[in-house]
Coordinates of C-alpha atoms in Angstrom, one line a residue:
Chain K
X1 CA -31.3 -25.2 1.2
X2 CA -28.5 -22.9 -0.1
X3 CA -25.9 -21.5 2.3
X4 CA -27.4 -18.0 1.7
X5 CA -30.8 -19.4 2.7
X6 CA -29.4 -21.1 5.7
X7 CA -27.7 -17.9 6.6
X8 CA -31.0 -16.0 6.3
X9 CA -32.7 -18.6 8.5
X10 CA -30.0 -18.7 11.1
X11 CA -30.2 -14.9 11.3
X12 CA -33.9 -15.1 11.7
X13 CA -34.8 -13.6 8.3
X14 CA -37.2 -14.6 5.5
X15 CA -35.9 -15.9 2.2
X16 CA -37.0 -12.7 0.5
X17 CA -34.8 -10.6 2.7
X18 CA -32.0 -8.4 1.2
X19 CA -28.9 -8.9 3.2
X20 CA -26.0 -6.5 2.6
X21 CA -22.4 -6.0 3.7
X22 CA -20.6 -2.8 2.8
X23 CA -17.0 -3.8 2.9
X24 CA -13.9 -1.5 2.7
X25 CA -10.8 -3.1 1.3
X26 CA -7.2 -1.9 1.5
X27 CA -6.9 -0.7 5.1
X28 CA -3.3 -0.4 6.1
X29 CA -2.3 0.8 2.6
X30 CA -1.7 4.4 3.8
X31 CA -2.6 6.8 6.5
X32 CA -5.2 8.3 4.3
X33 CA -6.9 5.0 3.7
X34 CA -6.7 4.1 7.4
X35 CA -8.2 7.4 8.6
X36 CA -11.0 7.4 6.1
X37 CA -11.8 3.7 6.8
X38 CA -11.9 4.3 10.5
X39 CA -14.1 7.4 10.0
X40 CA -16.5 5.5 7.7
X41 CA -16.7 2.5 10.1
X42 CA -17.5 4.8 13.1
X43 CA -20.2 6.6 11.1
X44 CA -21.9 3.3 10.9
X45 CA -22.8 2.4 7.3
X46 CA -19.5 0.6 6.3
X47 CA -19.7 -2.5 8.5
X48 CA -16.7 -4.5 7.5
X49 CA -13.1 -4.0 6.4
X50 CA -9.9 -5.9 5.7
X51 CA -6.3 -5.1 6.3
X52 CA -3.2 -5.4 4.1
X53 CA -0.6 -6.9 6.4
X54 CA 2.5 -6.2 4.3
X55 CA 1.9 -2.4 4.1
X56 CA 3.7 0.2 6.2
X57 CA 0.5 1.5 7.7
X58 CA -0.6 -1.9 8.9
X59 CA 0.5 -1.1 12.4
X60 CA -1.7 1.9 12.7
X61 CA -4.9 0.1 11.6
X62 CA -4.0 -2.9 13.7
X63 CA -4.0 -0.7 16.7
X64 CA -7.4 0.5 15.8
X65 CA -8.7 -3.0 15.2
X66 CA -7.5 -4.0 18.7
X67 CA -9.3 -1.1 20.3
X68 CA -12.5 -1.6 18.3
X69 CA -13.1 -5.4 18.0
X70 CA -16.8 -4.8 17.3
X71 CA -16.1 -4.2 13.6
X72 CA -15.6 -7.1 11.3
X73 CA -11.9 -7.1 10.4
X74 CA -10.5 -9.4 7.8
X75 CA -7.0 -10.1 6.4
X76 CA -6.8 -8.7 2.9
X77 CA -4.3 -11.2 1.6
X78 CA -1.9 -9.3 -0.6
X79 CA 0.2 -10.6 -3.4
X80 CA 0.4 -7.5 -5.7
X81 CA 1.4 -3.9 -5.4
X82 CA -0.3 -2.1 -8.3
X83 CA 1.1 1.4 -7.6
X84 CA 3.8 3.2 -9.5
X85 CA 6.0 4.9 -6.9
X86 CA 4.8 3.4 -3.6
X87 CA 6.1 -0.2 -3.1
X88 CA 5.8 -3.0 -0.7
X89 CA 6.7 -6.7 -0.8
X90 CA 6.1 -10.0 1.1
X91 CA 6.1 -10.2 4.8
X92 CA 8.6 -13.1 4.4
X93 CA 11.1 -11.2 2.3
X94 CA 12.7 -11.7 -1.1
X95 CA 14.9 -14.6 -0.1
X96 CA 12.2 -16.7 1.4
X97 CA 9.6 -16.3 -1.4
X98 CA 11.6 -15.3 -4.5
X99 CA 8.8 -16.3 -6.9
X100 CA 6.5 -13.7 -5.5
X101 CA 8.7 -10.6 -6.2
X102 CA 10.1 -8.6 -9.0
X103 CA 13.8 -7.9 -9.5
X104 CA 13.8 -5.3 -6.7
X105 CA 12.0 -7.5 -4.2
X106 CA 8.6 -5.9 -4.4
X107 CA 5.3 -7.6 -5.2
X108 CA 4.4 -7.7 -8.9
X109 CA 2.0 -5.1 -10.2
X110 CA -0.5 -7.4 -11.9
X111 CA -2.5 -10.6 -11.2
X112 CA -1.1 -12.1 -14.3
X113 CA 2.6 -11.8 -13.2
X114 CA 1.7 -13.6 -10.0
X115 CA -0.2 -16.2 -11.9
X116 CA 2.8 -16.8 -14.2
X117 CA 5.5 -16.8 -11.6
X118 CA 4.3 -17.6 -8.1
X119 CA 5.2 -21.1 -6.8
X120 CA 2.3 -22.5 -4.9
X121 CA 4.4 -23.5 -1.8
X122 CA 5.8 -20.0 -1.6
X123 CA 2.4 -18.5 -2.1
X124 CA 0.9 -20.6 0.7
X125 CA 3.8 -19.8 3.0
X126 CA 3.4 -16.0 2.4
X127 CA -0.4 -16.1 2.9
X128 CA 0.0 -17.9 6.2
X129 CA 2.7 -15.5 7.3
X130 CA 0.4 -12.6 6.7
X131 CA -2.4 -14.2 8.7
X132 CA 0.1 -15.2 11.4
X133 CA 1.4 -11.7 11.7
X134 CA -2.1 -10.3 12.1
X135 CA -2.8 -12.9 14.8
X136 CA 0.5 -12.2 16.5
X137 CA -0.7 -8.6 16.9
X138 CA -3.7 -9.9 18.8
X139 CA -6.1 -9.5 15.9
X140 CA -9.0 -12.0 15.6
X141 CA -9.7 -11.9 11.9
X142 CA -13.4 -12.3 10.9
X143 CA -12.6 -13.4 7.3
X144 CA -10.1 -13.6 4.5
X145 CA -10.3 -11.8 1.2
X146 CA -7.8 -11.2 -1.6
X147 CA -6.3 -8.0 -2.9
X148 CA -7.2 -7.4 -6.6
X149 CA -8.8 -10.9 -6.2
X150 CA -5.5 -12.4 -7.3
X151 CA -6.4 -15.6 -5.5
X152 CA -9.4 -16.1 -7.9
X153 CA -7.1 -16.0 -10.9
X154 CA -6.8 -19.8 -11.4
X155 CA -8.2 -23.1 -10.1
X156 CA -5.0 -23.7 -8.2
X157 CA -4.9 -20.3 -6.5
X158 CA -8.6 -20.6 -5.6
X159 CA -8.0 -24.0 -4.1
X160 CA -5.2 -22.7 -2.0
X161 CA -7.2 -19.7 -0.9
X162 CA -10.0 -22.0 0.3
X163 CA -7.5 -24.3 1.9
X164 CA -6.0 -21.5 3.9
X165 CA -9.5 -20.4 5.0
X166 CA -10.2 -23.9 6.3
X167 CA -6.8 -24.1 8.0
X168 CA -7.5 -20.9 10.0
X169 CA -11.3 -21.6 10.2
X170 CA -12.1 -18.3 8.6
X171 CA -14.7 -17.7 5.9
X172 CA -13.2 -16.6 2.5
X173 CA -14.8 -14.1 0.2
X174 CA -16.2 -15.9 -2.8
X175 CA -18.4 -14.7 -5.6
X176 CA -18.9 -16.7 -8.7
X177 CA -19.1 -13.8 -11.2
X178 CA -15.9 -12.2 -9.8
X179 CA -14.1 -15.6 -10.1
X180 CA -15.3 -15.8 -13.8
X181 CA -14.1 -12.3 -14.5
X182 CA -10.7 -12.8 -13.0
X183 CA -10.0 -16.4 -14.1
X184 CA -11.9 -16.5 -17.4
X185 CA -13.3 -19.8 -16.2
X186 CA -17.0 -19.8 -17.1
X187 CA -18.1 -22.7 -14.9
X188 CA -20.1 -21.3 -12.0
X189 CA -18.4 -21.8 -8.7
X190 CA -20.6 -23.0 -5.8
X191 CA -20.0 -22.9 -2.1
X192 CA -18.4 -26.0 -0.6
X193 CA -18.5 -27.1 3.1
X194 CA -17.7 -24.1 5.4
X195 CA -18.2 -21.7 2.6
X196 CA -20.7 -19.0 1.7
X197 CA -21.0 -17.5 -1.8
X198 CA -21.8 -13.8 -2.0
X199 CA -24.9 -14.0 -4.3
X200 CA -24.4 -10.5 -5.7
X201 CA -21.3 -8.4 -5.7
X202 CA -21.3 -4.7 -6.5
X203 CA -18.0 -3.1 -7.4
X204 CA -17.7 0.2 -9.2
X205 CA -16.3 0.3 -12.7
X206 CA -13.9 2.8 -14.4
X207 CA -16.4 4.0 -16.9
X208 CA -18.9 5.1 -14.2
X209 CA -16.0 6.8 -12.4
X210 CA -14.8 8.6 -15.5
X211 CA -18.4 9.8 -16.3
X212 CA -18.9 11.1 -12.8
X213 CA -21.6 8.4 -12.2
X214 CA -19.9 6.3 -9.5
X215 CA -22.3 7.6 -6.7
X216 CA -25.2 7.0 -9.0
X217 CA -24.0 3.4 -9.5
X218 CA -23.9 2.9 -5.8
X219 CA -27.4 4.5 -5.3
X220 CA -28.8 2.3 -8.0
X221 CA -27.2 -0.8 -6.6
X222 CA -29.0 -0.1 -3.3
X223 CA -32.3 0.6 -5.1
X224 CA -32.1 -2.6 -7.1
X225 CA -30.7 -4.9 -4.5
X226 CA -31.8 -8.5 -4.8
X227 CA -32.8 -10.9 -2.1
X228 CA -30.0 -13.0 -0.8
X229 CA -26.5 -12.1 0.3
X230 CA -25.1 -8.9 -1.3
X231 CA -21.8 -7.2 -0.9
X232 CA -20.7 -3.7 -2.0
X233 CA -16.9 -3.6 -2.2
X234 CA -15.4 -0.2 -1.7
X235 CA -12.1 1.6 -0.9
X236 CA -12.4 4.5 1.5
X237 CA -9.6 7.1 1.5
X238 CA -9.2 10.8 1.5
X239 CA -8.2 12.5 -1.8
X240 CA -5.1 14.2 -0.3
X241 CA -1.4 14.7 -0.9
X242 CA -0.4 11.2 0.2
X243 CA -3.2 9.3 -1.6
X244 CA -2.7 11.2 -4.8
X245 CA 1.0 10.4 -4.8
X246 CA 0.3 6.7 -4.1
X247 CA -2.2 6.4 -6.9
X248 CA -0.3 8.7 -9.4
X249 CA -1.1 7.8 -13.0
X250 CA -3.6 5.2 -11.7
X251 CA -7.0 6.8 -11.7
X252 CA -8.6 3.4 -11.5
X253 CA -9.4 3.0 -7.8
X254 CA -7.3 6.2 -7.4
X255 CA -7.5 8.9 -4.8
X256 CA -10.5 10.7 -6.3
X257 CA -12.4 7.4 -6.6
X258 CA -11.8 6.5 -3.0
X259 CA -13.0 9.9 -1.8
X260 CA -16.2 9.3 -3.6
X261 CA -16.6 5.9 -1.9
X262 CA -16.0 7.6 1.4
X263 CA -18.5 10.4 0.7
X264 CA -21.3 8.2 -0.6
X265 CA -21.0 5.6 2.2
X266 CA -21.1 8.2 4.9
X267 CA -24.0 10.1 3.3
X268 CA -27.6 10.6 4.4
X269 CA -28.6 9.5 0.9
X270 CA -27.0 6.1 1.5
X271 CA -28.4 5.8 5.0
X272 CA -31.9 6.6 3.8
X273 CA -31.7 4.2 0.9
X274 CA -30.8 1.3 3.2
X275 CA -33.8 2.2 5.4
X276 CA -36.2 2.8 2.5
X277 CA -35.2 -0.4 0.8
X278 CA -35.5 -2.4 4.0
X279 CA -32.0 -3.7 3.6
X280 CA -30.7 -5.8 6.5
X281 CA -27.0 -5.3 7.2
X282 CA -25.0 -8.5 7.8
X283 CA -21.5 -9.1 9.1
X284 CA -18.7 -11.5 8.4
X285 CA -18.8 -12.4 12.0
X286 CA -22.4 -13.7 11.6
X287 CA -21.2 -15.7 8.6
X288 CA -18.2 -17.0 10.5
X289 CA -20.4 -18.1 13.4
X290 CA -22.7 -19.9 11.0
X291 CA -20.0 -21.9 9.2
X292 CA -17.5 -22.4 12.0
X293 CA -19.8 -22.6 15.0
Chain Q
X1 CA 48.4 17.7 6.3
X2 CA 45.0 16.7 7.5
X3 CA 42.4 15.2 5.2
X4 CA 40.3 18.4 5.5
X5 CA 43.4 20.4 4.6
X6 CA 44.1 18.1 1.7
X7 CA 40.5 18.5 0.6
X8 CA 40.7 22.2 0.7
X9 CA 43.9 22.1 -1.3
X10 CA 42.5 19.7 -3.8
X11 CA 39.5 21.9 -4.3
X12 CA 41.7 24.9 -4.7
X13 CA 40.9 26.7 -1.4
X14 CA 43.0 28.2 1.3
X15 CA 43.3 26.6 4.7
X16 CA 41.2 29.3 6.3
X17 CA 38.2 28.5 4.1
X18 CA 34.9 27.5 5.6
X19 CA 33.6 24.5 3.6
X20 CA 30.0 23.5 4.2
X21 CA 27.6 20.7 3.2
X22 CA 23.9 21.1 4.0
X23 CA 22.7 17.5 4.1
X24 CA 19.1 16.2 4.2
X25 CA 18.7 12.8 5.8
X26 CA 15.7 10.4 5.6
X27 CA 14.7 10.7 1.9
X28 CA 12.4 7.8 1.1
X29 CA 10.8 7.8 4.5
X30 CA 7.5 9.3 3.2
X31 CA 6.0 11.2 0.3
X32 CA 6.2 14.4 2.4
X33 CA 9.9 13.9 3.1
X34 CA 10.6 13.1 -0.6
X35 CA 8.7 16.1 -2.0
X36 CA 10.2 18.6 0.5
X37 CA 13.7 17.2 0.0
X38 CA 13.3 17.4 -3.8
X39 CA 12.0 21.0 -3.5
X40 CA 14.8 22.0 -1.2
X41 CA 17.5 20.5 -3.5
X42 CA 16.1 22.2 -6.5
X43 CA 16.1 25.5 -4.7
X44 CA 19.8 25.1 -4.4
X45 CA 20.9 25.5 -0.7
X46 CA 20.6 21.9 0.4
X47 CA 23.2 20.2 -1.7
X48 CA 23.3 16.6 -0.6
X49 CA 20.8 14.0 0.7
X50 CA 20.6 10.3 1.5
X51 CA 18.0 7.7 0.9
X52 CA 16.5 5.1 3.3
X53 CA 16.3 2.0 1.1
X54 CA 13.9 -0.1 3.2
X55 CA 11.2 2.5 3.3
X56 CA 8.0 2.3 1.1
X57 CA 8.7 5.7 -0.6
X58 CA 12.3 4.6 -1.6
X59 CA 11.0 4.0 -5.2
X60 CA 9.8 7.5 -5.6
X61 CA 13.0 9.2 -4.5
X62 CA 15.1 6.7 -6.4
X63 CA 13.2 7.8 -9.6
X64 CA 14.2 11.3 -8.8
X65 CA 17.8 10.4 -8.1
X66 CA 18.0 8.7 -11.5
X67 CA 16.6 11.8 -13.2
X68 CA 18.8 14.2 -11.3
X69 CA 22.2 12.6 -10.9
X70 CA 23.8 16.1 -10.3
X71 CA 22.8 16.0 -6.6
X72 CA 24.9 14.1 -4.2
X73 CA 22.8 11.1 -3.2
X74 CA 23.9 8.7 -0.5
X75 CA 22.6 5.6 1.1
X76 CA 21.2 6.3 4.5
X77 CA 21.9 2.9 6.0
X78 CA 18.9 2.0 8.1
X79 CA 18.7 -0.3 11.1
X80 CA 16.0 1.4 13.2
X81 CA 12.4 2.5 12.8
X82 CA 11.8 5.1 15.6
X83 CA 8.1 5.8 14.8
X84 CA 5.1 4.6 16.7
X85 CA 2.5 3.6 14.0
X86 CA 4.5 3.6 10.8
X87 CA 6.8 0.6 10.4
X88 CA 9.4 -0.9 8.2
X89 CA 11.9 -3.6 8.4
X90 CA 15.0 -5.0 6.7
X91 CA 15.3 -5.4 3.0
X92 CA 16.3 -9.0 3.6
X93 CA 13.3 -9.9 5.7
X94 CA 12.8 -11.3 9.1
X95 CA 13.9 -14.9 8.4
X96 CA 17.2 -13.8 6.8
X97 CA 18.3 -11.3 9.5
X98 CA 16.3 -12.3 12.7
X99 CA 18.6 -10.5 15.0
X100 CA 17.7 -7.1 13.4
X101 CA 14.0 -7.2 14.0
X102 CA 11.4 -7.2 16.8
X103 CA 8.7 -9.8 17.4
X104 CA 6.7 -8.4 14.5
X105 CA 9.5 -8.4 12.0
X106 CA 10.1 -4.6 12.1
X107 CA 13.3 -2.7 12.9
X108 CA 13.9 -1.9 16.6
X109 CA 13.0 1.6 17.7
X110 CA 16.3 2.4 19.4
X111 CA 20.0 2.3 18.8
X112 CA 20.4 0.4 22.0
X113 CA 18.2 -2.5 21.0
X114 CA 20.2 -2.9 17.8
X115 CA 23.4 -2.7 19.8
X116 CA 22.2 -5.4 22.2
X117 CA 20.7 -7.8 19.7
X118 CA 22.2 -7.4 16.2
X119 CA 24.6 -10.1 15.1
X120 CA 27.5 -8.6 13.1
X121 CA 27.2 -11.0 10.2
X122 CA 23.4 -10.3 9.8
X123 CA 24.1 -6.6 10.2
X124 CA 26.7 -6.6 7.4
X125 CA 24.5 -8.7 5.1
X126 CA 21.6 -6.2 5.6
X127 CA 23.8 -3.1 5.0
X128 CA 25.2 -4.6 1.8
X129 CA 21.6 -5.6 0.7
X130 CA 20.5 -2.0 1.1
X131 CA 23.4 -0.6 -1.0
X132 CA 23.0 -3.4 -3.5
X133 CA 19.3 -2.6 -3.9
X134 CA 20.1 1.1 -4.5
X135 CA 22.7 0.1 -7.1
X136 CA 20.4 -2.4 -8.7
X137 CA 18.0 0.6 -9.3
X138 CA 20.8 2.3 -11.2
X139 CA 21.8 4.7 -8.5
X140 CA 25.4 5.7 -8.1
X141 CA 25.7 6.6 -4.4
X142 CA 28.0 9.4 -3.5
X143 CA 28.4 8.3 0.1
X144 CA 27.1 6.3 3.0
X145 CA 25.7 7.5 6.3
X146 CA 23.8 5.9 9.1
X147 CA 20.2 6.5 10.3
X148 CA 20.1 7.8 13.9
X149 CA 23.9 7.2 13.6
X150 CA 23.3 3.7 14.9
X151 CA 26.5 2.5 13.2
X152 CA 28.5 4.8 15.5
X153 CA 27.1 3.1 18.6
X154 CA 30.1 0.8 19.3
X155 CA 33.6 0.1 18.1
X156 CA 32.4 -3.0 16.3
X157 CA 29.6 -1.3 14.5
X158 CA 31.9 1.6 13.5
X159 CA 34.5 -0.9 12.2
X160 CA 31.8 -2.6 10.1
X161 CA 30.5 0.7 8.8
X162 CA 34.0 1.7 7.7
X163 CA 34.6 -1.7 6.2
X164 CA 31.4 -1.5 4.1
X165 CA 32.5 1.9 2.9
X166 CA 35.8 0.5 1.7
X167 CA 34.1 -2.5 0.1
X168 CA 31.9 -0.2 -2.0
X169 CA 34.6 2.5 -2.3
X170 CA 32.3 5.1 -0.8
X171 CA 33.1 7.7 1.8
X172 CA 31.3 7.2 5.1
X173 CA 30.0 10.1 7.2
X174 CA 32.3 10.4 10.3
X175 CA 32.4 13.0 13.0
X176 CA 34.3 12.4 16.2
X177 CA 31.9 14.4 18.5
X178 CA 28.9 12.5 17.2
X179 CA 30.6 9.1 17.7
X180 CA 31.4 10.1 21.3
X181 CA 27.8 11.2 21.8
X182 CA 26.4 8.0 20.4
X183 CA 28.9 5.4 21.8
X184 CA 30.0 7.1 25.0
X185 CA 33.6 6.5 23.9
X186 CA 35.6 9.6 24.7
X187 CA 38.7 8.8 22.6
X188 CA 38.7 11.1 19.6
X189 CA 38.3 9.2 16.4
X190 CA 40.5 10.2 13.5
X191 CA 40.2 9.6 9.8
X192 CA 42.0 6.5 8.5
X193 CA 42.9 5.9 4.9
X194 CA 40.1 6.7 2.4
X195 CA 38.3 8.6 5.1
X196 CA 37.4 12.2 5.8
X197 CA 36.3 13.4 9.2
X198 CA 33.6 16.1 9.3
X199 CA 35.4 18.7 11.4
X200 CA 32.3 20.4 12.7
X201 CA 28.8 18.9 12.7
X202 CA 25.7 21.0 13.3
X203 CA 22.5 19.2 14.3
X204 CA 19.5 20.9 15.9
X205 CA 18.6 19.9 19.5
X206 CA 15.2 19.4 21.0
X207 CA 15.5 22.2 23.5
X208 CA 16.0 24.7 20.7
X209 CA 13.1 23.3 18.8
X210 CA 10.8 23.4 21.9
X211 CA 11.8 27.0 22.6
X212 CA 11.1 28.0 19.0
X213 CA 14.8 28.7 18.4
X214 CA 15.7 26.1 15.8
X215 CA 16.0 28.6 13.0
X216 CA 18.1 30.8 15.2
X217 CA 20.4 27.9 15.9
X218 CA 20.8 27.3 12.2
X219 CA 21.4 31.0 11.5
X220 CA 24.0 31.2 14.4
X221 CA 25.7 28.1 13.1
X222 CA 26.2 29.8 9.8
X223 CA 27.4 33.0 11.4
X224 CA 29.9 31.1 13.6
X225 CA 31.1 28.6 11.1
X226 CA 34.7 27.5 11.6
X227 CA 37.3 27.0 8.9
X228 CA 37.5 23.4 7.7
X229 CA 34.8 20.9 6.7
X230 CA 31.4 21.6 8.2
X231 CA 28.1 19.8 7.9
X232 CA 24.6 20.9 8.8
X233 CA 22.4 17.8 9.1
X234 CA 18.8 18.4 8.5
X235 CA 15.5 16.6 7.7
X236 CA 13.3 18.3 5.2
X237 CA 9.6 17.4 5.1
X238 CA 6.2 19.2 5.0
X239 CA 4.2 19.4 8.2
X240 CA 1.2 17.7 6.7
X241 CA -1.4 14.9 7.4
X242 CA 1.0 12.1 6.4
X243 CA 4.1 13.5 8.2
X244 CA 2.2 14.3 11.4
X245 CA 0.8 10.7 11.5
X246 CA 4.3 9.2 11.0
X247 CA 5.8 11.3 13.8
X248 CA 2.8 11.1 16.2
X249 CA 3.9 11.4 19.8
X250 CA 7.5 11.9 18.6
X251 CA 8.1 15.7 18.4
X252 CA 11.9 15.1 18.4
X253 CA 12.6 15.4 14.6
X254 CA 8.9 15.4 14.1
X255 CA 6.8 17.0 11.4
X256 CA 6.9 20.5 12.7
X257 CA 10.7 20.3 13.1
X258 CA 11.1 19.1 9.6
X259 CA 9.0 21.9 8.2
X260 CA 11.3 24.4 10.0
X261 CA 14.3 22.7 8.4
X262 CA 12.7 23.0 5.0
X263 CA 11.7 26.7 5.6
X264 CA 15.1 27.8 6.9
X265 CA 17.2 26.0 4.3
X266 CA 15.1 27.4 1.4
X267 CA 15.0 30.9 2.8
X268 CA 16.7 34.2 1.6
X269 CA 18.1 34.5 5.1
X270 CA 20.0 31.3 4.7
X271 CA 21.2 32.2 1.2
X272 CA 22.3 35.6 2.3
X273 CA 24.2 34.2 5.3
X274 CA 26.1 31.8 3.1
X275 CA 27.1 34.7 0.9
X276 CA 27.9 37.1 3.7
X277 CA 30.0 34.6 5.6
X278 CA 31.9 33.6 2.4
X279 CA 31.0 30.0 2.9
X280 CA 32.0 27.6 0.2
X281 CA 29.6 24.7 -0.4
X282 CA 31.2 21.3 -0.9
X283 CA 29.8 18.0 -2.1
X284 CA 30.2 14.4 -1.1
X285 CA 31.2 13.8 -4.8
X286 CA 34.2 16.1 -4.4
X287 CA 35.2 14.1 -1.3
X288 CA 34.6 10.8 -3.0
X289 CA 36.8 11.9 -6.0
X290 CA 39.5 12.9 -3.5
X291 CA 39.6 9.7 -1.5
X292 CA 38.7 7.2 -4.2
X293 CA 40.2 8.9 -7.3

């Protein structure tokens, strides 16, 4: 029996059931991201989110997480800063993890730079420091995932990501197709002990965004959802002064995109589709309870 | 002859002349602060500003500073983070300068905490790291000043501040009354070699803000300006979503206050007063050229 099947059984569902998590990444990035994520969670369709510990607005979202422990809240392990004028770096600082930073002490912009330069021991140290800082705030993370899925970029990174998950007894977000996309490695990954693979991952692409079809993509994803464990990965923020400045010259996952994510995943259309399609929402907490009972 | 008199002479002015610098602190703090500061500088009345290197929006304002080297741009040496939900810490990181941070690795909120906990060697290392980072970006600082004037809080801090100024051959912002206020030390400070005292410093107070009289205070300051070297210290930002969130539950120097600063120091009223009162604007660069020729 696959882990997804076990999960279905453990949750009391048939094998044909469509399980779904709607997950908002990048909380803590900005005030705009925080407020939209909080709003979306409270409205009830987005049911999971993860926090970027090294970002300046971490504190604000951590306060929310402490006050509302009912929502799944993961640590969005962060090793890159993709923005042009808004910068952050490792929790441990430039001196402690020099292989993780550029000449100015900030995270690299791309996965590839991290892949080429990061030393595994410094990488592990920084990942643990991010989780430790979340825990020291009193947060009880439900899961780990990886910003820009940098930790899927190589066998070595992936092994480290899984190792850190085991160390903290937290499920890590894994999807075979995403790993292939990010690493170029075509061998399908499967779940090991204490792991669950996301069977089907839905993430908007730039072409759909450019053509004004991002909402259609989301609606179609819900309509065509497969049995098994599904995840829609989104980024909720308001398209305002702050967010436009952060995502300047970076329309891919930019401010306008994030506003669309917010609008769709707080809409009646989305709510109705979930009902019509008899989709069963599932949380990281349920998965965590299954694999780390 | 006093340094201020020397300065007047060097600049070709009479002793009775009123010299003024309108200085905007806290650039780099936020996008709102950056945009309002840039706007105010370009409009021409605010003629000097200083940058907080450890803040996430440092990069954006540093890009501006590189493009517009005609404006005085100082390093606003930062050892505190006074805000409730928006946090930043030392450039060097928690491990390198543990005496400068709270349990979560952020700067302390108050001057007093820094005074009680900071080790002088760590403090000096962090100050130098902030200046070095600015220089490594290609900036050519015109001066140094101190966020919340923390470096005026004790004899030892003040000596360190002056020492760092000499080390980098940069004027440091000194005002005897402000030092007394911050340190409680009633002995008047005087300028040493390579130093200039600001004769009269104007900084809005909370009572005037609360009573809606902050603009009046600024107008009156301009009307009553004394001969010698004067400085009006302001904080220009827009009273928007981002800035209100940063300054939440902190109306003292909060978002509304900073909007008033922006509005007054870009107003015709301010421009006319400067003309009517025959006030001569002076820059940190002129002072720097005088004391480090």
